[in-house]
């Protein structure tokens, strides 16, 4: 029997490895930028065309490579970062696996120009599909220029899998921001289709954050600085009042490497407990300086997931440090035990405090009626022993029995009750409405009771109304008396620009305003002007999670987001007329019994169910 196991050719092995290393253009950009940083560059330029599908070019002024090194760089597992297995646990560089360039060259057309400072000429290499097409000497500056053209040119299925240019560009901006934040001492430039998106000179971390996210970000930042034997934590958190509905500005770095860790994210959220509104997320830029031997970065080729030796202690340190920063800068309420204020009242010399006592009238009988001849002052003295409420002046006994009548549905008005009595018991009583806990609406129906969740009901009503208007392209709009300017991060701004046509279809009068800002001149008729920013942030978050190119799917997403933000919330009081209207509009919907999340909206209790409750 012949042998069946064979060694794969390098070109095939590189394509397989590229499936994990190069998932989209942003993955290649990350690897190229990190290589430039490891080369010691202090000025790095990124040039993009067509969201990286046509061209990705990185130019740096690093140490450069010799002719031999340039050729070896495209071989698998060829690296200058480590030499033995023990080096993996003392990693201080960005890369160490030696797979990035080999994987990129396997699925793209790559041109490399590089020169060392002490050499007169540099070297130029052209590689396509892991094959060296051309190699020659060239005249170039010190450092490295690497162009990646036509990504996935030899894997059509993978190229067709890529999203629209706006989505892919947003991912590239995300990776660029992460690298630029981790290395504020390096000058970064970013040019997209001939337009400069970023020019970030070397500066401190605060200035780098402001340069990326806008000048308004400076007032939001609260510094964090904590040093322990386990790790050193530095960076900034944002004040609670500037929290967002989206999770786009949460950055964790371990030894200047961007990481994702939901467990540590929860530590920051716990520190903000009680300071954020429901559904809001804190923004933070936190850097952990930790012994490389106590972490493992070799979990995934993207190196964004790492394992900590003592994750629970790190959780506690982060939570405590963030809480300390919030209290130190008077963001969170705290008690100052070192204050000079004396809370004990000062006593005059010789003054004494009388001991508290209880005075009882042994002759007082609360069930004894007042005799005709008893004076009113005597009655007042006796009844004064009944505890009084300091706010209302009512006796405690009176307040207690009045509580029995709380939360009882209002009876129909007098004409309705009279009509019922005159016509006899067989006549159906008109519907009455009552609100319980400012959350549920109760109404009678036949011989039973209908309970309605008011928020889910209103979300269903608004969703069907908005979705139908979108499908019919008939959206009512209202102009704002004072236009609103809303700023976004660079990546979110690119996404909101791609959503402008859809937003205008919904009823927004919205335009670009420059510098990552948009101006809102008009809003949909059914939207509160105070909720405009919440709606746009919610749309961005939903768009990131549920990207779909179908028009109907986009309309459904927009209608769902607008309905959830605009609907009345639990805790909102409703009068009888509002409850009547809400119930009527709910049962006019196509799907009145199910919420947008698939939960029940209406619960019907008939007479049999009620009888069973009473056995």
Coordinates of C-alpha atoms in Angstrom, one line a residue:
X1 CA 0.0 0.0 0.0
X2 CA 1.4 3.4 -1.0
X3 CA 2.1 6.2 1.4
X4 CA -0.6 8.9 1.7
X5 CA 0.9 11.4 4.0
X6 CA 2.8 14.2 2.2
X7 CA 4.5 17.4 3.3
X8 CA 2.6 20.4 2.0
X9 CA 4.4 22.9 -0.2
X10 CA 5.3 26.2 1.4
X11 CA 2.9 28.2 -0.7
X12 CA 0.0 26.0 0.4
X13 CA 1.1 26.1 4.1
X14 CA 1.4 29.9 3.9
X15 CA -2.2 30.2 2.5
X16 CA -3.5 28.0 5.3
X17 CA -1.6 30.2 7.9
X18 CA -3.0 33.3 6.2
X19 CA -6.5 32.2 7.1
X20 CA -5.8 33.1 10.8
X21 CA -3.3 35.9 10.4
X22 CA -4.8 37.9 7.6
X23 CA -8.6 37.9 8.1
X24 CA -9.2 41.2 6.4
X25 CA -7.2 44.3 5.3
X26 CA -7.1 45.6 8.8
X27 CA -5.2 42.5 9.9
X28 CA -2.5 43.1 7.4
X29 CA -2.3 46.8 8.4
X30 CA -1.8 45.8 12.1
X31 CA 1.0 43.4 11.3
X32 CA 2.8 45.9 9.0
X33 CA 2.6 48.8 11.6
X34 CA 3.9 46.5 14.4
X35 CA 6.8 45.4 12.2
X36 CA 7.7 49.1 11.7
X37 CA 7.6 49.7 15.5
X38 CA 9.8 46.7 16.2
X39 CA 12.3 48.1 13.6
X40 CA 12.7 51.2 15.9
X41 CA 10.9 53.7 13.6
X42 CA 9.9 57.1 15.1
X43 CA 7.9 58.2 12.0
X44 CA 5.4 55.8 10.3
X45 CA 3.0 56.6 7.4
X46 CA 0.1 54.4 6.4
X47 CA -1.4 54.9 2.9
X48 CA -4.7 53.1 2.0
X49 CA -6.7 52.9 -1.2
X50 CA -10.1 51.4 -1.6
X51 CA -10.2 50.3 2.1
X52 CA -7.1 48.3 1.6
X53 CA -8.5 46.1 -1.2
X54 CA -6.3 47.9 -3.8
X55 CA -3.4 49.1 -1.8
X56 CA -1.9 49.1 1.8
X57 CA 1.4 50.8 2.1
X58 CA 3.5 51.4 5.3
X59 CA 6.6 53.7 5.2
X60 CA 8.9 53.9 8.1
X61 CA 12.4 55.3 9.0
X62 CA 13.5 52.2 11.0
X63 CA 16.7 50.3 10.8
X64 CA 15.9 48.7 7.5
X65 CA 17.1 45.3 6.3
X66 CA 20.0 43.8 4.4
X67 CA 19.5 41.9 1.2
X68 CA 19.6 38.6 2.9
X69 CA 17.2 39.7 5.7
X70 CA 14.8 41.0 3.1
X71 CA 14.7 37.7 1.4
X72 CA 14.4 35.7 4.7
X73 CA 11.6 38.0 6.0
X74 CA 9.1 36.2 3.6
X75 CA 9.9 32.7 4.9
X76 CA 7.7 31.1 7.4
X77 CA 8.8 31.2 11.1
X78 CA 11.7 33.5 10.2
X79 CA 12.0 36.2 12.8
X80 CA 14.6 38.4 14.6
X81 CA 12.5 38.7 17.7
X82 CA 13.3 35.4 19.5
X83 CA 15.9 32.7 19.2
X84 CA 14.8 30.0 21.7
X85 CA 11.5 28.9 23.4
X86 CA 12.3 30.6 26.7
X87 CA 12.2 34.0 24.9
X88 CA 8.5 33.6 24.4
X89 CA 8.1 34.4 28.2
X90 CA 10.1 37.5 28.0
X91 CA 8.5 39.2 25.0
X92 CA 8.9 43.0 24.7
X93 CA 8.4 43.2 21.0
X94 CA 5.1 43.3 19.0
X95 CA 5.8 40.2 16.8
X96 CA 7.6 37.0 17.4
X97 CA 5.9 34.3 15.5
X98 CA 7.5 35.0 12.1
X99 CA 4.3 34.4 10.1
X100 CA 3.0 37.8 9.2
X101 CA 4.9 38.7 6.0
X102 CA 4.9 35.1 4.8
X103 CA 1.1 34.9 5.2
X104 CA 0.5 38.3 3.6
X105 CA 2.7 37.5 0.6
X106 CA 0.8 34.2 0.1
X107 CA -2.5 36.0 -0.6
X108 CA -1.4 39.3 -2.1
X109 CA 1.1 41.1 -4.4
X110 CA 3.8 42.5 -2.2
X111 CA 6.6 45.0 -3.1
X112 CA 9.3 45.7 -0.5
X113 CA 11.9 48.4 -0.6
X114 CA 14.4 48.6 2.3
X115 CA 17.8 50.0 3.1
X116 CA 20.1 50.0 6.2
X117 CA 21.7 53.3 7.2
X118 CA 25.3 52.2 6.5
X119 CA 24.5 50.9 2.9
X120 CA 24.6 52.9 -0.3
X121 CA 21.8 51.1 -2.1
X122 CA 18.7 49.4 -0.9
X123 CA 17.0 46.2 -2.2
X124 CA 13.6 45.8 -3.9
X125 CA 11.6 42.6 -3.8
X126 CA 8.4 41.7 -5.6
X127 CA 6.5 38.6 -4.2
X128 CA 3.2 37.2 -5.5
X129 CA 1.5 34.1 -4.0
X130 CA 4.7 33.3 -2.0
X131 CA 6.8 33.4 -5.1
X132 CA 9.6 35.9 -5.6
X133 CA 9.0 37.5 -9.0
X134 CA 11.8 40.1 -9.0
X135 CA 14.8 41.2 -6.9
X136 CA 17.1 44.1 -7.6
X137 CA 19.0 47.0 -6.0
X138 CA 17.3 50.3 -5.8
X139 CA 17.8 53.8 -4.5
X140 CA 15.6 54.4 -1.5
X141 CA 15.7 56.2 1.9
X142 CA 16.8 54.5 5.2
X143 CA 14.0 52.3 6.5
X144 CA 11.4 50.1 4.9
X145 CA 8.5 50.7 2.4
X146 CA 6.1 47.8 2.0
X147 CA 3.2 47.8 -0.4
X148 CA 0.5 45.2 -0.3
X149 CA -1.7 45.2 -3.5
X150 CA -4.8 43.3 -4.5
X151 CA -5.3 41.4 -1.2
X152 CA -6.8 37.9 -1.8
X153 CA -6.2 38.1 -5.5
X154 CA -5.7 34.4 -5.6
X155 CA -8.6 33.5 -3.3
X156 CA -11.7 34.9 -4.9
X157 CA -14.1 33.5 -2.3
X158 CA -12.1 35.2 0.5
X159 CA -12.1 38.5 -1.5
X160 CA -15.9 38.3 -2.0
X161 CA -16.3 37.8 1.7
X162 CA -15.0 41.3 2.4
X163 CA -17.5 43.9 3.4
X164 CA -18.2 47.3 1.9
X165 CA -15.3 49.9 1.8
X166 CA -16.8 51.9 4.7
X167 CA -16.9 48.9 6.9
X168 CA -13.4 47.7 6.0
X169 CA -12.0 51.2 6.4
X170 CA -13.6 51.4 9.9
X171 CA -11.7 48.3 10.9
X172 CA -8.5 49.7 9.6
X173 CA -9.0 52.9 11.6
X174 CA -9.7 50.8 14.7
X175 CA -6.3 49.0 14.3
X176 CA -4.5 52.2 13.5
X177 CA -5.9 53.9 16.6
X178 CA -4.9 51.0 18.9
X179 CA -1.3 51.1 17.6
X180 CA -1.1 54.8 17.8
X181 CA -2.4 55.0 21.4
X182 CA 0.1 52.3 22.5
X183 CA 3.0 54.4 21.1
X184 CA 2.4 58.0 21.6
X185 CA 6.1 58.7 21.3
X186 CA 6.0 57.8 17.6
X187 CA 4.8 60.2 14.8
X188 CA 2.0 58.5 12.9
X189 CA 0.3 59.6 9.6
X190 CA -2.7 58.0 7.9
X191 CA -3.7 58.9 4.3
X192 CA -6.9 57.4 2.8
X193 CA -7.5 57.7 -1.0
X194 CA -5.3 60.8 -1.1
X195 CA -7.0 62.5 2.0
X196 CA -5.1 62.8 5.3
X197 CA -7.2 61.3 8.1
X198 CA -4.6 61.5 10.8
X199 CA -1.4 63.4 11.5
X200 CA -0.3 62.5 15.0
X201 CA 3.0 64.0 16.1
X202 CA 4.9 62.5 19.0
X203 CA 3.3 63.6 22.3
X204 CA 2.1 62.5 25.7
X205 CA -0.8 60.0 26.1
X206 CA -3.4 62.7 27.0
X207 CA -2.4 64.7 23.9
X208 CA -2.5 61.6 21.7
X209 CA -6.0 60.8 22.9
X210 CA -7.1 64.3 22.2
X211 CA -5.5 64.3 18.7
X212 CA -7.4 61.1 17.8
X213 CA -10.8 61.6 19.4
X214 CA -11.1 65.4 19.3
X215 CA -10.3 68.4 21.5
X216 CA -13.6 68.0 23.4
X217 CA -12.1 64.8 24.9
X218 CA -9.7 66.7 27.1
X219 CA -12.3 67.7 29.6
X220 CA -13.6 64.1 29.9
X221 CA -10.3 62.5 31.0
X222 CA -9.5 61.5 34.6
X223 CA -6.0 60.2 35.2
X224 CA -5.3 56.7 36.7
X225 CA -2.0 55.9 38.3
X226 CA -1.4 53.0 40.6
X227 CA 1.7 50.9 41.2
X228 CA 1.7 47.5 43.0
X229 CA 4.2 44.6 43.1
X230 CA 2.0 42.8 40.6
X231 CA 1.6 45.5 38.0
X232 CA 1.7 49.2 37.3
X233 CA -1.6 50.7 36.0
X234 CA -1.6 54.0 34.2
X235 CA -3.9 55.8 31.8
X236 CA -7.2 57.6 31.8
X237 CA -10.9 57.0 32.4
X238 CA -13.7 59.2 31.2
X239 CA -16.1 60.9 33.6
X240 CA -19.4 59.1 34.1
X241 CA -21.5 61.9 32.5
X242 CA -19.7 61.3 29.2
X243 CA -20.6 57.6 29.0
X244 CA -22.0 56.2 25.8
X245 CA -24.4 53.6 24.6
X246 CA -21.7 52.1 22.4
X247 CA -18.6 50.2 23.4
X248 CA -16.2 51.8 21.1
X249 CA -13.8 53.6 23.4
X250 CA -12.6 50.9 25.8
X251 CA -8.9 50.2 25.5
X252 CA -6.8 47.8 27.5
X253 CA -3.1 47.5 26.9
X254 CA -0.7 45.0 28.4
X255 CA 3.0 46.0 27.9
X256 CA 1.8 48.4 25.1
X257 CA 0.0 45.6 23.4
X258 CA -3.8 46.1 22.8
X259 CA -5.8 43.2 24.3
X260 CA -9.4 42.2 24.7
X261 CA -10.5 40.9 28.1
X262 CA -14.2 40.9 29.1
X263 CA -13.2 39.9 32.7
X264 CA -11.1 43.0 33.2
X265 CA -13.7 45.2 31.4
X266 CA -16.1 44.0 34.1
X267 CA -13.7 45.3 36.8
X268 CA -13.9 48.8 35.3
X269 CA -17.7 48.6 35.1
X270 CA -17.9 47.5 38.7
X271 CA -15.9 50.6 39.7
X272 CA -18.4 52.8 38.0
X273 CA -21.3 51.0 39.7
X274 CA -24.1 53.5 40.6
X275 CA -22.6 56.3 38.5
X276 CA -23.8 55.2 35.0
X277 CA -27.3 55.1 33.6
X278 CA -28.7 51.8 32.4
X279 CA -27.2 50.6 29.1
X280 CA -24.3 53.0 29.3
X281 CA -20.6 52.0 29.0
X282 CA -17.6 53.8 30.5
X283 CA -14.7 54.9 28.3
X284 CA -11.2 54.2 29.4
X285 CA -7.6 54.0 28.2
X286 CA -5.7 51.8 30.6
X287 CA -2.1 50.5 30.4
X288 CA -0.8 47.6 32.4
X289 CA 3.0 47.3 32.8
X290 CA 3.5 43.7 33.9
X291 CA 6.3 41.1 34.1
X292 CA 6.2 39.3 30.7
X293 CA 6.9 36.0 32.5
X294 CA 3.6 36.3 34.3
X295 CA 1.5 36.5 31.1
X296 CA 1.1 34.3 28.0
X297 CA 0.6 36.2 24.7
X298 CA 1.0 33.1 22.5
X299 CA -2.7 32.2 22.5
X300 CA -3.8 33.3 19.0
X301 CA -1.9 34.7 16.0
X302 CA -3.6 38.0 16.4
X303 CA -2.1 38.3 19.9
X304 CA -5.1 40.2 21.2
X305 CA -5.9 37.5 23.8
X306 CA -3.5 36.9 26.6
X307 CA -3.5 34.8 29.8
X308 CA -2.6 36.2 33.2
X309 CA -1.0 34.2 36.0
X310 CA -3.1 35.9 38.7
X311 CA -6.1 37.4 36.9
X312 CA -8.2 37.8 40.1
X313 CA -5.6 40.0 41.7
X314 CA -5.4 42.1 38.6
X315 CA -9.2 42.4 38.6
X316 CA -9.1 43.8 42.1
X317 CA -6.3 46.2 41.4
X318 CA -8.0 47.6 38.4
X319 CA -11.3 48.0 40.2
X320 CA -9.7 49.7 43.2
X321 CA -7.5 52.0 41.1
X322 CA -10.5 53.2 39.0
X323 CA -12.6 53.8 42.2
X324 CA -9.7 55.7 43.7
X325 CA -9.4 57.9 40.7
X326 CA -13.1 58.6 40.7
X327 CA -13.0 59.5 44.4
X328 CA -9.7 61.4 44.2
X329 CA -11.1 63.8 41.6
X330 CA -14.5 64.2 43.3
X331 CA -16.3 62.2 40.6
X332 CA -17.8 59.7 43.0
X333 CA -19.3 60.6 46.4
X334 CA -16.9 59.9 49.3
X335 CA -16.5 60.6 53.0
X336 CA -13.5 62.7 54.0
X337 CA -12.3 61.5 57.4
X338 CA -9.4 64.0 57.4
X339 CA -11.7 67.0 57.2
X340 CA -11.4 69.8 59.8
X341 CA -15.2 70.2 60.0
X342 CA -16.5 69.2 63.5
X343 CA -19.9 67.6 63.3
X344 CA -20.4 67.6 67.1
X345 CA -22.2 70.8 68.3
X346 CA -20.2 73.0 70.7
X347 CA -21.5 73.2 74.3
X348 CA -21.3 76.2 76.6
X349 CA -19.3 75.9 79.8
X350 CA -21.3 74.2 82.5
X351 CA -24.1 73.2 80.0
X352 CA -25.5 69.7 80.3
X353 CA -27.6 67.6 78.0
X354 CA -30.8 66.3 79.6
X355 CA -31.3 62.5 79.2
X356 CA -34.0 61.5 76.8
X357 CA -37.3 60.3 78.4
X358 CA -40.7 58.9 77.5
X359 CA -43.8 60.7 79.0
X360 CA -46.9 58.5 79.4
X361 CA -50.4 59.4 80.4
X362 CA -51.7 56.4 82.3
X363 CA -55.3 57.6 82.1
X364 CA -55.4 57.8 78.3
X365 CA -57.8 55.4 76.6
X366 CA -57.8 55.7 72.7
X367 CA -61.2 53.9 72.6
X368 CA -62.9 56.3 75.0
X369 CA -65.1 58.9 73.3
X370 CA -64.7 62.5 74.4
X371 CA -67.3 63.4 77.0
X372 CA -69.5 66.3 76.2
X373 CA -68.0 68.5 78.9
X374 CA -64.4 67.7 78.2
X375 CA -62.4 70.6 76.9
X376 CA -60.9 70.6 73.5
X377 CA -57.4 71.2 75.0
X378 CA -57.7 68.1 77.1
X379 CA -58.7 66.1 74.1
X380 CA -55.8 67.5 72.2
X381 CA -53.4 66.5 74.9
X382 CA -54.7 62.9 75.0
X383 CA -54.8 62.4 71.2
X384 CA -51.3 63.9 71.0
X385 CA -50.0 60.5 72.1
X386 CA -51.0 59.0 68.8
X387 CA -47.8 59.2 66.6
X388 CA -48.0 62.0 64.1
X389 CA -46.5 62.1 60.6
X390 CA -44.0 65.0 60.5
X391 CA -44.8 65.7 56.8
X392 CA -48.6 65.4 56.6
X393 CA -49.7 65.9 60.2
X394 CA -51.9 62.8 59.9
X395 CA -52.0 60.3 62.6
X396 CA -50.1 57.0 62.1
X397 CA -53.3 55.0 62.6
X398 CA -55.0 57.0 59.8
X399 CA -52.1 56.5 57.5
X400 CA -52.1 52.7 58.1
X401 CA -55.7 52.0 57.2
X402 CA -55.5 54.4 54.2
X403 CA -52.8 52.1 52.7
X404 CA -55.4 49.5 52.2
X405 CA -56.9 51.5 49.4
X406 CA -53.6 52.1 47.5
X407 CA -53.2 50.5 44.0
X408 CA -56.9 49.8 43.7
X409 CA -58.1 50.4 40.1
X410 CA -60.3 53.4 39.7
X411 CA -64.1 52.7 39.4
X412 CA -65.9 53.8 36.3
X413 CA -67.2 57.3 36.5
X414 CA -70.7 57.9 37.9
X415 CA -72.7 58.0 34.6
X416 CA -71.2 54.7 33.5
X417 CA -72.0 53.0 36.8
X418 CA -75.6 54.4 36.8
X419 CA -76.1 53.2 33.2
X420 CA -75.0 49.7 34.2
X421 CA -77.3 49.6 37.2
X422 CA -80.3 50.8 35.1
X423 CA -79.7 48.3 32.3
X424 CA -79.2 45.3 34.6
X425 CA -76.3 42.8 35.1
X426 CA -76.4 41.4 31.6
X427 CA -75.2 44.6 30.1
X428 CA -71.4 44.6 29.5
X429 CA -69.5 47.2 31.6
X430 CA -67.4 49.7 29.6
X431 CA -63.7 49.1 29.7
X432 CA -61.7 50.7 32.5
X433 CA -58.0 51.2 32.5
X434 CA -55.5 51.3 35.4
X435 CA -51.7 51.4 35.7
X436 CA -49.9 49.1 38.1
X437 CA -46.3 50.0 39.2
X438 CA -46.1 52.4 36.3
X439 CA -45.2 49.4 34.2
X440 CA -48.3 47.4 33.4
X441 CA -51.7 48.4 32.1
X442 CA -54.8 46.5 33.4
X443 CA -58.1 46.5 31.5
X444 CA -61.2 44.3 31.7
X445 CA -62.2 42.2 28.7
X446 CA -65.3 40.1 28.7
X447 CA -65.1 38.0 31.8
X448 CA -61.4 38.4 32.2
X449 CA -58.5 40.8 32.7
X450 CA -55.9 41.8 30.2
X451 CA -52.4 42.8 31.4
X452 CA -50.1 44.7 29.0
X453 CA -46.4 45.6 29.3
X454 CA -46.5 49.3 28.4
X455 CA -42.9 49.6 27.2
X456 CA -43.0 46.5 25.0
X457 CA -46.4 47.5 23.6
X458 CA -45.2 51.0 22.6
X459 CA -42.0 49.5 21.1
X460 CA -44.2 47.2 18.9
X461 CA -46.4 50.1 17.9
X462 CA -43.5 52.4 16.9
X463 CA -41.6 49.6 15.1
X464 CA -44.5 48.7 12.8
X465 CA -45.3 52.4 12.2
X466 CA -41.6 53.3 11.4
X467 CA -40.9 50.1 9.4
X468 CA -44.0 50.7 7.2
X469 CA -43.0 54.3 6.6
X470 CA -39.5 53.2 5.6
X471 CA -40.9 50.6 3.2
X472 CA -43.2 53.2 1.6
X473 CA -40.6 55.9 1.7
X474 CA -43.0 58.2 3.5
X475 CA -41.3 59.6 6.5
X476 CA -42.6 62.7 8.3
X477 CA -39.9 65.1 9.5
X478 CA -39.6 68.2 11.6
X479 CA -36.9 70.9 11.5
X480 CA -35.0 71.8 14.7
X481 CA -35.1 75.4 15.9
X482 CA -31.4 75.1 16.9
X483 CA -29.4 72.5 14.9
X484 CA -27.3 70.0 16.9
X485 CA -23.7 69.2 16.3
X486 CA -22.6 65.7 17.4
X487 CA -19.0 64.5 17.3
X488 CA -17.8 60.9 16.9
X489 CA -14.5 59.0 17.0
X490 CA -12.9 58.6 13.6
X491 CA -14.0 55.0 13.1
X492 CA -17.6 55.8 14.2
X493 CA -17.6 58.9 12.0
X494 CA -16.8 56.8 8.9
X495 CA -19.6 54.5 9.8
X496 CA -22.1 57.3 10.4
X497 CA -21.2 58.8 7.0
X498 CA -22.0 55.4 5.3
X499 CA -25.4 55.5 7.1
X500 CA -26.3 59.0 5.9
X501 CA -28.6 57.9 3.1
X502 CA -30.5 55.5 5.4
X503 CA -30.8 58.2 8.1
X504 CA -32.2 60.6 5.5
X505 CA -34.7 58.0 4.5
X506 CA -35.8 57.7 8.1
X507 CA -36.5 61.4 8.4
X508 CA -33.2 62.9 9.6
X509 CA -31.9 66.1 8.0
X510 CA -28.2 65.4 8.6
X511 CA -25.0 66.5 6.9
X512 CA -21.3 66.3 7.4
X513 CA -19.7 69.1 9.4
X514 CA -16.0 68.2 9.2
X515 CA -13.6 67.1 12.0
X516 CA -15.5 64.0 12.8
X517 CA -18.8 66.0 13.4
X518 CA -22.2 65.9 11.8
X519 CA -24.9 68.6 12.0
X520 CA -28.6 67.7 12.6
X521 CA -31.0 70.2 11.1
X522 CA -34.2 68.0 11.3
X523 CA -35.3 64.8 13.0
X524 CA -38.2 62.3 12.5
X525 CA -41.5 63.6 13.7
X526 CA -41.9 60.7 16.2
X527 CA -38.5 61.3 17.8
X528 CA -37.7 63.5 20.9
X529 CA -35.0 66.0 20.1
X530 CA -33.3 65.1 23.4
X531 CA -32.8 61.5 22.2
X532 CA -31.0 62.3 18.9
X533 CA -27.6 61.4 20.2
X534 CA -28.8 58.2 21.9
X535 CA -30.5 57.1 18.7
X536 CA -27.3 57.6 16.6
X537 CA -25.1 55.8 19.2
X538 CA -27.6 52.9 19.3
X539 CA -27.7 52.8 15.5
X540 CA -23.9 52.6 15.4
X541 CA -23.7 49.8 17.9
X542 CA -26.4 47.8 16.1
X543 CA -24.8 48.4 12.8
X544 CA -21.5 47.1 14.0
X545 CA -23.1 43.9 15.3
X546 CA -25.7 43.2 12.6
X547 CA -24.2 44.5 9.4
X548 CA -26.5 43.7 6.4
X549 CA -26.5 45.0 2.9
X550 CA -30.2 44.2 2.2
X551 CA -32.5 47.3 2.2
X552 CA -35.2 45.5 4.0
X553 CA -32.8 44.3 6.7
X554 CA -31.4 47.8 7.1
X555 CA -35.0 49.2 7.4
X556 CA -35.8 46.6 10.1
X557 CA -32.6 47.5 12.0
X558 CA -33.3 51.3 11.8
X559 CA -37.0 50.8 12.9
X560 CA -36.0 48.5 15.8
X561 CA -33.4 51.0 17.1
X562 CA -35.6 54.0 16.8
X563 CA -38.5 52.2 18.4
X564 CA -36.5 51.1 21.4
X565 CA -35.0 54.5 22.1
X566 CA -38.3 56.5 21.5
X567 CA -40.7 54.2 23.3
X568 CA -42.1 55.2 26.7
X569 CA -40.1 53.5 29.5
X570 CA -41.0 51.6 32.6
X571 CA -41.8 54.1 35.3
X572 CA -43.6 56.6 33.0
X573 CA -47.1 57.5 34.4
X574 CA -50.0 57.3 32.0
X575 CA -53.5 58.8 32.3
X576 CA -56.7 57.0 31.3
X577 CA -56.8 58.6 27.8
X578 CA -53.1 57.6 27.1
X579 CA -53.7 54.1 28.2
X580 CA -56.8 53.8 26.1
X581 CA -54.9 55.0 23.0
X582 CA -51.9 52.7 23.7
X583 CA -54.2 49.6 23.9
X584 CA -56.1 50.5 20.8
X585 CA -53.0 51.1 18.8
X586 CA -51.4 47.9 20.1
X587 CA -54.2 45.6 18.9
X588 CA -54.2 47.4 15.5
X589 CA -50.6 46.0 15.0
X590 CA -49.9 42.9 12.9
X591 CA -48.1 41.2 15.9
X592 CA -49.5 42.7 19.1
X593 CA -48.7 39.8 21.4
X594 CA -44.9 39.5 20.8
X595 CA -42.3 42.2 21.6
X596 CA -39.3 43.0 19.3
X597 CA -37.2 40.7 21.4
X598 CA -39.7 37.8 21.2
X599 CA -41.1 38.3 24.7
X600 CA -44.8 38.5 25.6
X601 CA -46.6 41.8 25.5
X602 CA -50.1 40.8 26.5
X603 CA -51.2 38.3 29.2
X604 CA -54.9 37.4 29.3
X605 CA -56.5 36.1 32.5
X606 CA -60.0 34.7 32.1
X607 CA -62.5 33.9 34.8
X608 CA -61.3 30.3 35.2
X609 CA -57.7 31.4 35.7
X610 CA -58.8 33.8 38.4
X611 CA -60.9 31.2 40.1
X612 CA -58.0 28.8 40.2
X613 CA -55.9 31.5 41.9
X614 CA -58.5 31.5 44.7
X615 CA -58.7 27.6 44.8

